[in-house]
Amino acid sequence: MKRIVWLALLVLAFGSLGMAQKFRTFPEIKKSGKILIGTEGAFKPFNYFDDENHLKGFDIDIGNAIAKQLGLEPEWKAHAWDTMLIALNQGRFDFVIASHTITPERAKAVDFSKPYYCTGNVIVSKPGGPKTPADLKGKVIGAQLGTTFEEFAKQFDPKQIKTYQTNPDALQDLLMGRIDAWITDQFTALEAVKSRNLNLQISDLLNTEKIGMAVAKGNSLLLAAINKALDDIQSNGVYEQISMKWFGKDIRCK
Ligand code: ARG
């Protein structure tokens, strides 16, 4: 009998441990005056470190504008891409803005905001290299590990998909001739090629993806506040100004 009681207690204790909420609710965040924002820092022009080691980019400006709209001071934390959503659920930051595509798979683990922009994938290669999806058959494709780019590459019947911790790593291997093609975001591709004046070709846009901010699973008050703040900056001109600054156009989803 005693044993059964102990067992029940154990199950209860561990059960509630597992259930314990590891996030700060919006009222708790408000009280602290600070909001912790996670991003990667290697996805130019969305989130990257400049020469003085400061976080810059569209994601950073939007994150700061959201914080300001909420009356909170932003505190940024850079985190590796492939474990960022896990860290989010562990309470390492209040929300994440790192150009995550909203996918059904990820939406099982975290809660996404309304999309804050829309974009799509392209193929980048050396002149004479793959330019269309059909060209990718039997080729070696490079993509950042754990991205929609990696997933997207699978359908083209490549010889191999090589994965990289960051997008710049994949670009480096393309330039070294270790991969035939790099699949990435259209804006990231354009930025890399233009800013470094690289002799690379960029394909047409291959798909459309909706990009969202993420909060820990179940953090519904914070999610509602973020969605409201996004609505606000999209109607008061702040969003448009930030988008124009980085892209010369408004990249919100149509
Ligand atoms: N949108 C793509 C995805 O969600 C790529 C995002 C990459 N972001 C980054 N910070 N490296 O998989």
XYZ file of N, CA and C and ligand atoms in Angstrom:
774
model
N 0.838 -1.205 0.000
C 0.000 0.000 0.000
C 0.879 1.265 0.000
N 1.820 1.299 0.936
C 2.724 2.448 1.048
C 3.410 2.730 -0.298
N 3.803 1.610 -0.918
C 4.519 1.724 -2.189
C 3.671 2.422 -3.249
N 2.393 2.036 -3.246
C 1.485 2.619 -4.248
C 1.342 4.123 -4.022
N 1.244 4.487 -2.755
C 1.114 5.918 -2.439
C 2.359 6.673 -2.909
N 3.525 6.082 -2.617
C 4.771 6.715 -3.050
C 4.827 6.878 -4.569
N 4.400 5.814 -5.216
C 4.405 5.824 -6.683
C 3.511 6.947 -7.218
N 2.331 7.036 -6.601
C 1.375 8.063 -7.036
C 1.976 9.451 -6.826
N 2.640 9.621 -5.682
C 3.259 10.916 -5.382
C 4.348 11.260 -6.400
N 5.141 10.231 -6.693
C 6.215 10.417 -7.672
C 5.663 10.855 -9.025
N 4.642 10.135 -9.452
C 4.032 10.437 -10.756
C 3.500 11.862 -10.760
N 2.852 12.236 -9.650
C 2.306 13.597 -9.536
C 3.424 14.637 -9.615
N 4.479 14.382 -8.844
C 5.581 15.342 -8.790
C 6.213 15.530 -10.159
N 6.536 14.423 -10.810
C 7.183 14.529 -12.115
C 6.230 15.058 -13.169
N 4.973 14.622 -13.020
C 3.961 15.110 -13.961
C 3.890 16.618 -13.925
N 3.823 17.174 -12.716
C 3.667 18.627 -12.635
C 4.970 19.338 -13.019
N 6.093 18.651 -12.794
C 7.366 19.225 -13.245
C 7.341 19.414 -14.746
N 6.905 18.364 -15.414
C 6.836 18.410 -16.867
C 5.895 19.482 -17.354
N 4.847 19.709 -16.571
C 3.823 20.674 -16.974
C 4.226 22.099 -16.616
N 5.175 22.208 -15.671
C 5.505 23.534 -15.143
C 5.779 24.489 -16.290
N 5.139 25.631 -16.214
C 5.291 26.582 -17.295
C 6.652 27.240 -17.200
N 7.364 27.212 -18.309
C 8.734 27.713 -18.281
C 8.821 29.087 -18.938
N 7.676 29.713 -19.163
C 7.726 31.032 -19.805
C 7.207 32.114 -18.863
N 7.555 33.358 -19.179
C 7.018 34.495 -18.438
C 5.753 34.963 -19.163
N 4.696 35.156 -18.396
C 3.451 35.630 -18.999
C 3.608 37.122 -19.324
N 2.689 37.646 -20.126
C 2.802 39.057 -20.496
C 2.760 39.991 -19.273
N 1.848 39.768 -18.308
C 1.875 40.614 -17.101
C 3.215 40.550 -16.362
N 3.823 39.378 -16.317
C 5.130 39.245 -15.650
C 6.213 40.032 -16.398
N 6.150 39.952 -17.726
C 7.123 40.684 -18.555
C 6.949 42.187 -18.346
N 5.693 42.623 -18.380
C 5.350 44.040 -18.199
C 5.935 44.568 -16.892
N 5.755 43.781 -15.848
C 6.215 44.178 -14.519
C 7.739 44.369 -14.498
N 8.443 43.503 -15.240
C 9.907 43.582 -15.238
C 10.414 44.745 -16.098
N 9.557 45.205 -17.023
C 9.948 46.320 -17.884
C 10.834 45.935 -19.065
N 11.239 44.670 -19.105
C 12.188 44.201 -20.125
C 11.624 42.995 -20.844
N 11.881 42.918 -22.147
C 11.472 41.722 -22.879
C 12.714 41.088 -23.517
N 12.863 39.783 -23.320
C 14.035 39.068 -23.834
C 13.715 38.517 -25.212
N 14.528 38.901 -26.189
C 14.260 38.505 -27.573
C 15.408 37.632 -28.090
N 15.057 36.494 -28.647
C 16.060 35.584 -29.204
C 16.153 35.730 -30.713
N 17.366 35.635 -31.231
C 17.574 35.617 -32.679
C 18.867 34.857 -32.961
N 19.208 34.723 -34.260
C 20.400 33.950 -34.569
C 21.643 34.846 -34.721
N 21.588 35.754 -35.710
C 22.727 36.645 -35.916
C 23.624 36.231 -37.071
N 23.107 35.375 -37.979
C 23.917 34.969 -39.141
C 23.043 34.849 -40.390
N 22.055 35.734 -40.489
C 21.110 35.636 -41.601
C 20.849 37.037 -42.161
N 21.881 37.562 -42.768
C 21.824 38.887 -43.366
C 20.841 38.875 -44.537
N 20.005 39.873 -44.749
C 19.888 41.136 -44.027
C 18.833 41.114 -42.921
N 18.472 39.936 -42.431
C 17.409 39.851 -41.425
C 17.939 39.948 -39.990
N 18.977 39.164 -39.704
C 19.593 39.249 -38.373
C 21.062 38.878 -38.503
N 21.955 39.814 -38.136
C 23.390 39.568 -38.289
C 24.169 40.499 -37.373
N 25.430 40.174 -37.168
C 26.315 41.039 -36.391
C 27.124 41.907 -37.348
N 27.135 43.210 -37.114
C 27.937 44.093 -37.969
C 29.401 44.067 -37.500
N 30.230 44.896 -38.139
C 31.670 44.873 -37.839
C 31.978 45.229 -36.389
N 31.068 45.985 -35.765
C 31.295 46.332 -34.349
C 30.610 45.344 -33.419
N 30.202 44.200 -33.992
C 29.567 43.154 -33.200
C 28.211 43.557 -32.611
N 27.503 44.423 -33.327
C 26.145 44.776 -32.924
C 25.142 44.032 -33.794
N 24.053 43.578 -33.170
C 22.998 42.911 -33.940
C 22.296 43.933 -34.817
N 22.137 43.582 -36.079
C 21.485 44.473 -37.032
C 20.536 43.653 -37.901
N 19.680 44.365 -38.629
C 18.853 43.690 -39.616
C 17.372 43.991 -39.488
N 16.630 43.524 -40.467
C 15.177 43.716 -40.497
C 14.524 43.104 -39.254
N 14.903 41.867 -38.921
C 14.309 41.206 -37.749
C 14.573 42.009 -36.475
N 15.788 42.552 -36.383
C 16.174 43.305 -35.181
C 15.343 44.596 -35.088
N 15.208 45.300 -36.216
C 14.411 46.532 -36.211
C 12.944 46.249 -35.890
N 12.410 45.165 -36.463
C 11.007 44.819 -36.169
C 10.865 44.420 -34.692
N 11.780 43.611 -34.192
C 11.746 43.210 -32.777
C 11.793 44.416 -31.847
N 12.675 45.372 -32.164
C 12.772 46.592 -31.348
C 11.486 47.412 -31.425
N 10.893 47.473 -32.624
C 9.653 48.234 -32.793
C 8.502 47.583 -32.021
N 8.479 46.258 -32.003
C 7.444 45.532 -31.237
C 7.623 45.842 -29.743
N 8.871 45.752 -29.271
C 9.144 46.028 -27.849
C 8.703 47.440 -27.486
N 9.065 48.392 -28.351
C 8.712 49.790 -28.096
C 7.194 49.965 -28.032
N 6.512 49.329 -28.973
C 5.049 49.411 -29.027
C 4.430 48.852 -27.743
N 5.109 47.873 -27.143
C 4.613 47.256 -25.903
C 5.089 48.021 -24.665
N 5.879 49.073 -24.882
C 6.390 49.858 -23.756
C 7.459 49.121 -22.972
N 8.231 48.261 -23.660
C 9.235 47.440 -22.979
C 10.625 47.676 -23.541
N 11.614 47.451 -22.700
C 12.997 47.562 -23.155
C 13.451 46.212 -23.699
N 13.927 46.184 -24.955
C 14.347 44.893 -25.516
C 15.719 44.473 -24.997
N 15.864 43.207 -24.707
C 17.189 42.663 -24.391
C 17.414 41.471 -25.314
N 18.420 41.592 -26.198
C 18.640 40.590 -27.243
C 19.569 39.487 -26.798
N 19.241 38.270 -27.230
C 20.118 37.126 -26.982
C 20.311 36.367 -28.291
N 21.570 36.188 -28.679
C 21.855 35.411 -29.887
C 21.953 33.937 -29.512
N 21.375 33.093 -30.364
C 21.357 31.657 -30.080
C 21.498 30.873 -31.385
N 22.121 29.719 -31.318
C 22.275 28.876 -32.517
C 20.901 28.548 -33.100
N 20.841 28.574 -34.423
C 19.568 28.376 -35.119
C 18.891 27.055 -34.763
N 19.655 25.961 -34.799
C 18.995 24.644 -34.741
C 18.392 24.299 -33.381
N 18.759 25.015 -32.322
C 18.151 24.724 -31.015
C 17.369 25.920 -30.464
N 17.104 26.882 -31.323
C 16.486 28.120 -30.839
C 15.070 27.925 -30.293
N 14.277 27.087 -30.964
C 12.894 26.915 -30.505
C 12.833 26.083 -29.223
N 13.810 25.197 -29.062
C 13.917 24.436 -27.812
C 14.253 25.403 -26.674
N 15.223 26.278 -26.929
C 15.618 27.272 -25.921
C 14.438 28.188 -25.566
N 13.631 28.493 -26.570
C 12.440 29.323 -26.339
C 11.503 28.630 -25.348
N 11.261 27.351 -25.570
C 10.371 26.597 -24.676
C 10.980 26.370 -23.295
N 12.309 26.525 -23.208
C 12.965 26.416 -21.896
C 12.968 27.745 -21.147
N 12.413 28.779 -21.798
C 12.314 30.075 -21.136
C 13.545 30.942 -21.249
N 14.407 30.658 -22.214
C 15.635 31.449 -22.363
C 15.352 32.845 -22.923
N 14.276 32.996 -23.657
C 13.833 34.313 -24.116
C 12.307 34.315 -24.155
N 11.724 35.527 -24.230
C 10.259 35.624 -24.231
C 9.691 35.357 -25.615
N 10.382 35.866 -26.630
C 9.965 35.506 -27.984
C 11.177 35.469 -28.900
N 10.951 34.888 -30.061
C 12.024 34.705 -31.026
C 11.634 35.395 -32.325
N 12.581 36.138 -32.882
C 12.384 36.684 -34.224
C 13.662 36.397 -35.006
N 13.583 35.368 -35.843
C 14.775 34.919 -36.567
C 14.398 34.392 -37.947
N 13.316 34.960 -38.497
C 12.873 34.577 -39.847
C 12.409 33.129 -39.952
N 11.753 32.640 -38.904
C 11.203 31.281 -38.949
C 9.990 31.198 -39.872
N 10.028 30.287 -40.812
C 8.849 29.998 -41.610
C 7.822 29.310 -40.714
N 6.567 29.717 -40.853
C 5.495 29.102 -40.073
C 5.160 27.759 -40.729
N 5.503 26.660 -40.059
C 5.214 25.327 -40.608
C 4.359 24.557 -39.603
N 3.535 23.619 -40.082
C 2.687 22.824 -39.180
C 3.531 22.054 -38.156
N 4.685 21.563 -38.604
C 5.587 20.811 -37.733
C 6.059 21.677 -36.549
N 6.568 22.860 -36.841
C 7.043 23.753 -35.777
C 5.898 24.237 -34.891
N 4.716 24.395 -35.506
C 3.566 24.906 -34.747
C 3.086 23.899 -33.698
N 3.579 22.663 -33.778
C 3.284 21.695 -32.711
C 4.114 22.015 -31.481
N 5.289 22.601 -31.678
C 6.217 22.833 -30.568
C 6.108 24.238 -29.974
N 5.832 25.227 -30.807
C 5.768 26.630 -30.344
C 4.518 27.288 -30.927
N 4.212 28.485 -30.468
C 3.096 29.225 -31.058
C 3.641 30.387 -31.888
N 3.137 30.497 -33.103
C 3.596 31.539 -34.023
C 2.668 32.755 -34.018
N 3.280 33.917 -34.215
C 2.510 35.150 -34.432
C 1.922 35.104 -35.838
N 1.119 36.103 -36.161
C 0.735 36.313 -37.563
C 2.022 36.543 -38.340
N 2.035 36.227 -39.624
C 3.284 36.434 -40.370
C 3.704 37.904 -40.372
N 5.005 38.154 -40.197
C 5.468 39.545 -40.261
C 6.113 39.857 -41.604
N 6.374 38.810 -42.424
C 6.687 39.058 -43.840
C 6.523 37.765 -44.629
N 6.507 37.900 -45.940
C 6.416 36.752 -46.830
C 7.628 36.756 -47.759
N 8.102 35.569 -48.083
C 9.285 35.478 -48.928
C 9.295 34.123 -49.632
N 10.434 33.718 -50.154
C 10.505 32.421 -50.818
C 11.938 32.008 -51.069
N 12.102 30.786 -51.553
C 13.426 30.199 -51.754
C 13.932 30.387 -53.180
N 15.248 30.417 -53.293
C 15.893 30.467 -54.604
C 17.078 29.502 -54.617
N 17.550 29.212 -55.812
C 18.768 28.416 -56.000
C 19.891 29.396 -56.347
N 21.021 29.263 -55.680
C 22.193 30.086 -56.006
C 23.289 29.141 -56.493
N 23.922 29.498 -57.606
C 24.986 28.638 -58.133
C 25.982 29.461 -58.941
N 27.086 28.825 -59.303
C 28.066 29.486 -60.169
C 27.538 29.501 -61.592
N 28.009 30.425 -62.426
C 27.571 30.445 -63.821
C 27.750 29.062 -64.444
N 26.710 28.596 -65.122
C 26.757 27.255 -65.703
C 26.195 26.187 -64.775
N 26.007 26.522 -63.513
C 25.455 25.585 -62.523
C 23.934 25.535 -62.569
N 23.313 24.750 -61.676
C 21.851 24.584 -61.669
C 21.111 25.915 -61.516
N 20.105 26.097 -62.369
C 19.322 27.342 -62.339
C 17.835 27.092 -62.112
N 17.420 25.842 -62.359
C 16.002 25.508 -62.186
C 15.904 24.253 -61.320
N 14.714 23.982 -60.744
C 14.535 22.760 -59.952
C 14.964 21.509 -60.723
N 14.654 21.446 -62.018
C 15.001 20.259 -62.812
C 16.515 20.050 -62.865
N 17.266 21.157 -62.879
C 18.734 21.070 -62.930
C 19.338 20.447 -61.677
N 18.554 20.383 -60.588
C 19.112 19.937 -59.300
C 19.232 18.418 -59.181
N 18.571 17.716 -60.079
C 18.603 16.254 -60.047
C 20.049 15.746 -60.119
N 20.412 14.901 -59.148
C 21.753 14.313 -59.142
C 22.860 15.261 -58.696
N 22.485 16.448 -58.234
C 23.496 17.441 -57.824
C 23.672 17.465 -56.298
N 24.717 18.121 -55.866
C 24.948 18.292 -54.429
C 24.439 19.681 -54.019
N 23.439 19.663 -53.134
C 22.815 20.914 -52.703
C 23.241 21.219 -51.270
N 23.532 22.476 -51.005
C 23.838 22.906 -49.645
C 22.690 23.709 -49.069
N 22.410 23.505 -47.771
C 21.343 24.259 -47.109
C 21.620 24.329 -45.611
N 21.105 25.379 -44.975
C 21.271 25.473 -43.522
C 20.467 24.377 -42.834
N 21.116 23.715 -41.881
C 20.522 22.600 -41.130
C 19.226 23.028 -40.427
N 18.197 22.210 -40.583
C 16.959 22.449 -39.835
C 16.105 23.574 -40.370
N 16.376 23.990 -41.602
C 15.562 25.055 -42.201
C 14.575 24.460 -43.197
N 13.652 25.301 -43.625
C 12.748 24.906 -44.694
C 13.541 24.726 -45.998
N 14.713 25.359 -46.098
C 15.553 25.201 -47.298
C 15.992 23.740 -47.429
N 16.408 23.159 -46.299
C 16.843 21.762 -46.292
C 15.680 20.854 -46.708
N 14.523 21.091 -46.118
C 13.322 20.302 -46.405
C 12.937 20.445 -47.885
N 12.976 21.658 -48.356
C 12.590 21.999 -49.725
C 13.492 21.288 -50.741
N 14.775 21.168 -50.400
C 15.759 20.588 -51.320
C 15.474 19.116 -51.620
N 14.831 18.429 -50.653
C 14.646 16.973 -50.766
C 13.851 16.548 -51.996
N 12.910 17.379 -52.417
C 12.002 16.987 -53.499
C 12.671 16.954 -54.883
N 13.890 17.478 -55.000
C 14.489 17.614 -56.324
C 15.387 16.460 -56.730
N 15.350 15.392 -55.914
C 16.121 14.194 -56.243
C 17.618 14.483 -56.398
N 18.183 15.202 -55.411
C 19.620 15.519 -55.504
C 20.470 14.294 -55.180
N 21.740 14.379 -55.512
C 22.664 13.308 -55.139
C 22.870 13.338 -53.627
N 22.985 14.544 -53.106
C 23.246 14.705 -51.673
C 22.793 16.087 -51.225
N 22.330 16.173 -49.976
C 22.089 17.487 -49.386
C 23.102 17.670 -48.266
N 23.953 18.661 -48.420
C 24.927 18.956 -47.362
C 24.342 20.047 -46.477
N 24.363 19.811 -45.163
C 23.771 20.804 -44.261
C 24.850 21.557 -43.496
N 24.532 22.783 -43.155
C 25.473 23.714 -42.508
C 24.821 24.379 -41.307
N 25.644 24.708 -40.309
C 25.134 25.411 -39.122
C 24.564 26.775 -39.486
N 25.192 27.459 -40.452
C 24.727 28.804 -40.822
C 24.688 28.936 -42.344
N 23.992 29.954 -42.811
C 23.948 30.235 -44.246
C 25.297 30.664 -44.810
N 26.046 31.534 -44.118
C 27.373 31.893 -44.642
C 28.282 30.668 -44.833
N 28.141 29.654 -43.990
C 28.932 28.421 -44.155
C 28.601 27.735 -45.488
N 27.316 27.711 -45.832
C 26.892 27.075 -47.083
C 27.417 27.868 -48.282
N 27.319 29.194 -48.177
C 27.823 30.051 -49.252
C 29.314 29.817 -49.464
N 30.043 29.711 -48.365
C 31.485 29.486 -48.442
C 31.791 28.206 -49.233
N 31.032 27.145 -48.954
C 31.261 25.879 -49.662
C 30.875 25.968 -51.133
N 29.880 26.788 -51.437
C 29.513 26.996 -52.851
C 30.677 27.670 -53.578
N 31.241 28.676 -52.942
C 32.355 29.407 -53.561
C 33.592 28.518 -53.712
N 33.753 27.563 -52.783
C 34.882 26.638 -52.835
C 34.640 25.499 -53.823
N 33.415 25.434 -54.377
C 33.103 24.374 -55.333
C 32.781 23.037 -54.680
N 32.468 23.043 -53.385
C 32.145 21.783 -52.694
C 30.676 21.397 -52.826
N 29.840 22.331 -53.234
C 28.438 22.018 -53.535
C 28.110 22.650 -54.887
N 27.076 22.088 -55.557
C 26.695 22.625 -56.866
C 25.731 23.797 -56.727
N 24.936 23.761 -55.664
C 23.917 24.798 -55.507
C 23.644 25.029 -54.027
N 23.252 26.249 -53.727
C 22.888 26.634 -52.351
C 21.427 27.057 -52.404
N 20.598 26.446 -51.571
C 19.210 26.886 -51.496
C 19.046 27.756 -50.264
N 18.490 28.952 -50.493
C 18.320 29.892 -49.388
C 17.186 30.855 -49.694
N 17.046 31.846 -48.821
C 16.013 32.858 -49.003
C 16.398 33.836 -50.126
N 15.410 34.320 -50.844
C 15.671 35.244 -51.959
C 16.432 36.505 -51.518
N 16.061 37.066 -50.369
C 16.696 38.313 -49.932
C 18.113 38.061 -49.417
N 18.298 36.918 -48.770
C 19.619 36.549 -48.270
C 20.570 36.299 -49.441
N 20.055 35.647 -50.468
C 20.843 35.378 -51.667
C 21.264 36.693 -52.327
N 20.302 37.575 -52.513
C 20.562 38.849 -53.182
C 21.580 39.683 -52.405
N 21.407 39.729 -51.090
C 22.313 40.487 -50.224
C 23.746 39.946 -50.332
N 23.879 38.610 -50.286
C 25.214 37.994 -50.323
C 25.899 38.308 -51.651
N 25.167 38.144 -52.744
C 25.758 38.321 -54.064
C 26.091 39.787 -54.325
N 25.146 40.676 -53.963
C 25.356 42.100 -54.232
C 26.441 42.704 -53.362
N 26.380 42.427 -52.053
C 27.302 43.118 -51.139
C 28.747 42.674 -51.361
N 28.933 41.444 -51.825
C 30.308 40.976 -52.045
C 30.654 40.905 -53.525
N 29.702 41.379 -54.354
C 29.924 41.425 -55.792
C 30.379 40.058 -56.335
N 29.675 39.010 -55.941
C 30.072 37.645 -56.290
C 29.567 37.265 -57.673
N 30.338 36.455 -58.357
C 29.944 35.988 -59.678
C 29.083 34.727 -59.531
N 27.845 34.938 -59.067
C 26.920 33.823 -58.842
C 25.581 34.156 -59.476
N 24.844 33.132 -59.863
C 23.518 33.355 -60.432
C 22.439 32.955 -59.426
N 21.329 33.696 -59.477
C 20.202 33.443 -58.569
C 18.990 33.086 -59.419
N 18.322 31.991 -59.052
C 17.169 31.521 -59.835
C 15.952 32.410 -59.609
N 14.882 32.107 -60.332
C 13.583 32.715 -60.051
C 13.119 32.254 -58.673
N 12.126 32.941 -58.147
C 11.537 32.575 -56.861
C 10.799 31.242 -57.012
N 11.043 30.294 -56.083
C 10.508 28.940 -56.260
C 9.264 28.628 -55.435
N 9.000 29.421 -54.408
C 7.817 29.138 -53.569
C 7.490 30.382 -52.734
N 6.468 30.284 -51.891
C 6.162 31.369 -50.953
C 6.107 30.806 -49.546
N 6.748 31.491 -48.606
C 6.703 31.081 -47.205
C 6.288 32.266 -46.345
N 5.505 31.945 -45.301
C 5.080 32.979 -44.351
C 5.993 32.913 -43.138
N 6.519 34.055 -42.753
C 7.514 34.110 -41.679
C 6.899 34.704 -40.407
N 7.127 34.018 -39.277
C 6.515 34.481 -38.030
C 7.484 34.607 -36.866
N 7.057 35.363 -35.848
C 7.753 35.362 -34.563
C 7.174 34.194 -33.775
N 7.907 33.716 -32.772
C 7.404 32.578 -32.007
C 7.492 32.851 -30.514
N 6.490 32.341 -29.786
C 6.518 32.354 -28.315
C 6.464 30.903 -27.839
N 6.792 30.676 -26.580
C 6.720 29.323 -26.022
C 5.291 28.801 -26.155
N 5.173 27.498 -26.333
C 3.855 26.875 -26.499
C 2.939 27.268 -25.337
N 1.804 27.845 -25.654
C 0.822 28.173 -24.617
C 0.941 29.580 -24.039
N 1.928 30.350 -24.468
C 2.089 31.707 -23.915
C 1.140 32.669 -24.637
N -0.148 32.481 -24.400
C -1.168 33.117 -25.236
C -1.323 34.617 -24.989
N -1.109 35.068 -23.742
C -1.243 36.508 -23.497
C -0.129 37.281 -24.209
N 1.075 36.733 -24.150
C 2.190 37.381 -24.850
C 1.951 37.363 -26.361
N 1.459 36.229 -26.868
C 1.209 36.117 -28.307
C 0.200 37.172 -28.760
N -0.864 37.330 -27.983
C -1.894 38.316 -28.336
C -1.295 39.722 -28.336
N -0.442 40.008 -27.349
C 0.182 41.335 -27.266
C 1.095 41.582 -28.467
N 1.838 40.561 -28.865
C 2.744 40.695 -30.016
C 1.947 40.901 -31.309
N 0.881 40.131 -31.465
C 0.055 40.281 -32.668
C -0.558 41.681 -32.754
N -0.980 42.184 -31.602
C -1.568 43.532 -31.561
C -0.491 44.566 -31.912
N 0.697 44.404 -31.340
C 1.794 45.344 -31.613
C 2.179 45.308 -33.096
N 2.158 44.107 -33.686
C 2.469 43.991 -35.120
C 1.416 44.725 -35.944
N 0.143 44.523 -35.600
C -0.936 45.263 -36.277
C -0.673 46.765 -36.184
N -0.329 47.208 -34.976
C -0.117 48.644 -34.744
C 1.016 49.187 -35.621
N 2.160 48.497 -35.617
C 3.287 49.049 -36.403
C 3.043 48.899 -37.904
N 2.170 47.957 -38.273
C 1.858 47.829 -39.706
C 0.848 48.886 -40.143
N 0.126 49.478 -39.186
C -0.810 50.533 -39.620
C -0.299 51.940 -39.325
N 0.706 52.093 -38.461
C 1.170 53.463 -38.156
C 2.395 53.892 -38.974
N 2.807 53.071 -39.941
C 3.906 53.484 -40.823
C 5.291 53.010 -40.381
N 5.413 52.546 -39.144
C 6.728 52.127 -38.637
C 7.242 50.903 -39.406
N 6.369 49.926 -39.615
C 6.764 48.712 -40.341
C 7.247 49.064 -41.747
N 6.465 49.887 -42.419
C 6.777 50.238 -43.802
C 8.144 50.920 -43.889
N 8.402 51.798 -42.934
C 9.676 52.527 -42.919
C 10.846 51.552 -42.752
N 10.692 50.583 -41.861
C 11.752 49.591 -41.625
C 11.959 48.730 -42.881
N 10.858 48.320 -43.492
C 10.937 47.476 -44.685
C 11.606 48.229 -45.840
N 11.257 49.498 -45.991
C 11.867 50.315 -47.049
C 13.367 50.443 -46.833
N 13.744 50.619 -45.567
C 15.158 50.783 -45.226
C 15.986 49.566 -45.663
N 15.455 48.378 -45.472
C 16.234 47.164 -45.760
C 16.054 46.636 -47.174
N 14.857 46.840 -47.745
C 14.562 46.186 -49.027
C 14.117 47.133 -50.134
N 13.877 48.385 -49.776
C 13.374 49.327 -50.769
C 11.958 49.020 -51.189
N 11.301 48.125 -50.442
C 9.883 47.834 -50.696
C 9.256 47.253 -49.435
N 7.930 47.151 -49.462
C 7.206 46.633 -48.303
C 7.044 45.121 -48.470
N 7.626 44.340 -47.557
C 7.618 42.884 -47.738
C 6.553 42.166 -46.899
N 5.600 42.922 -46.342
C 4.531 42.248 -45.583
C 3.753 41.316 -46.522
N 3.118 40.288 -45.975
C 2.337 39.359 -46.789
C 1.136 40.080 -47.377
N 0.870 39.786 -48.654
C -0.247 40.482 -49.317
C -1.529 39.701 -49.114
N 12.807 30.722 -43.273
C 13.678 29.597 -43.196
C 13.214 28.636 -42.123
O 12.405 28.975 -41.340
C 15.101 29.992 -42.904
C 15.312 30.883 -41.756
C 16.751 30.989 -41.384
N 16.920 31.927 -40.335
C 18.105 32.152 -39.744
N 18.157 33.042 -38.790
N 19.138 31.490 -40.154
O 13.659 27.538 -42.041
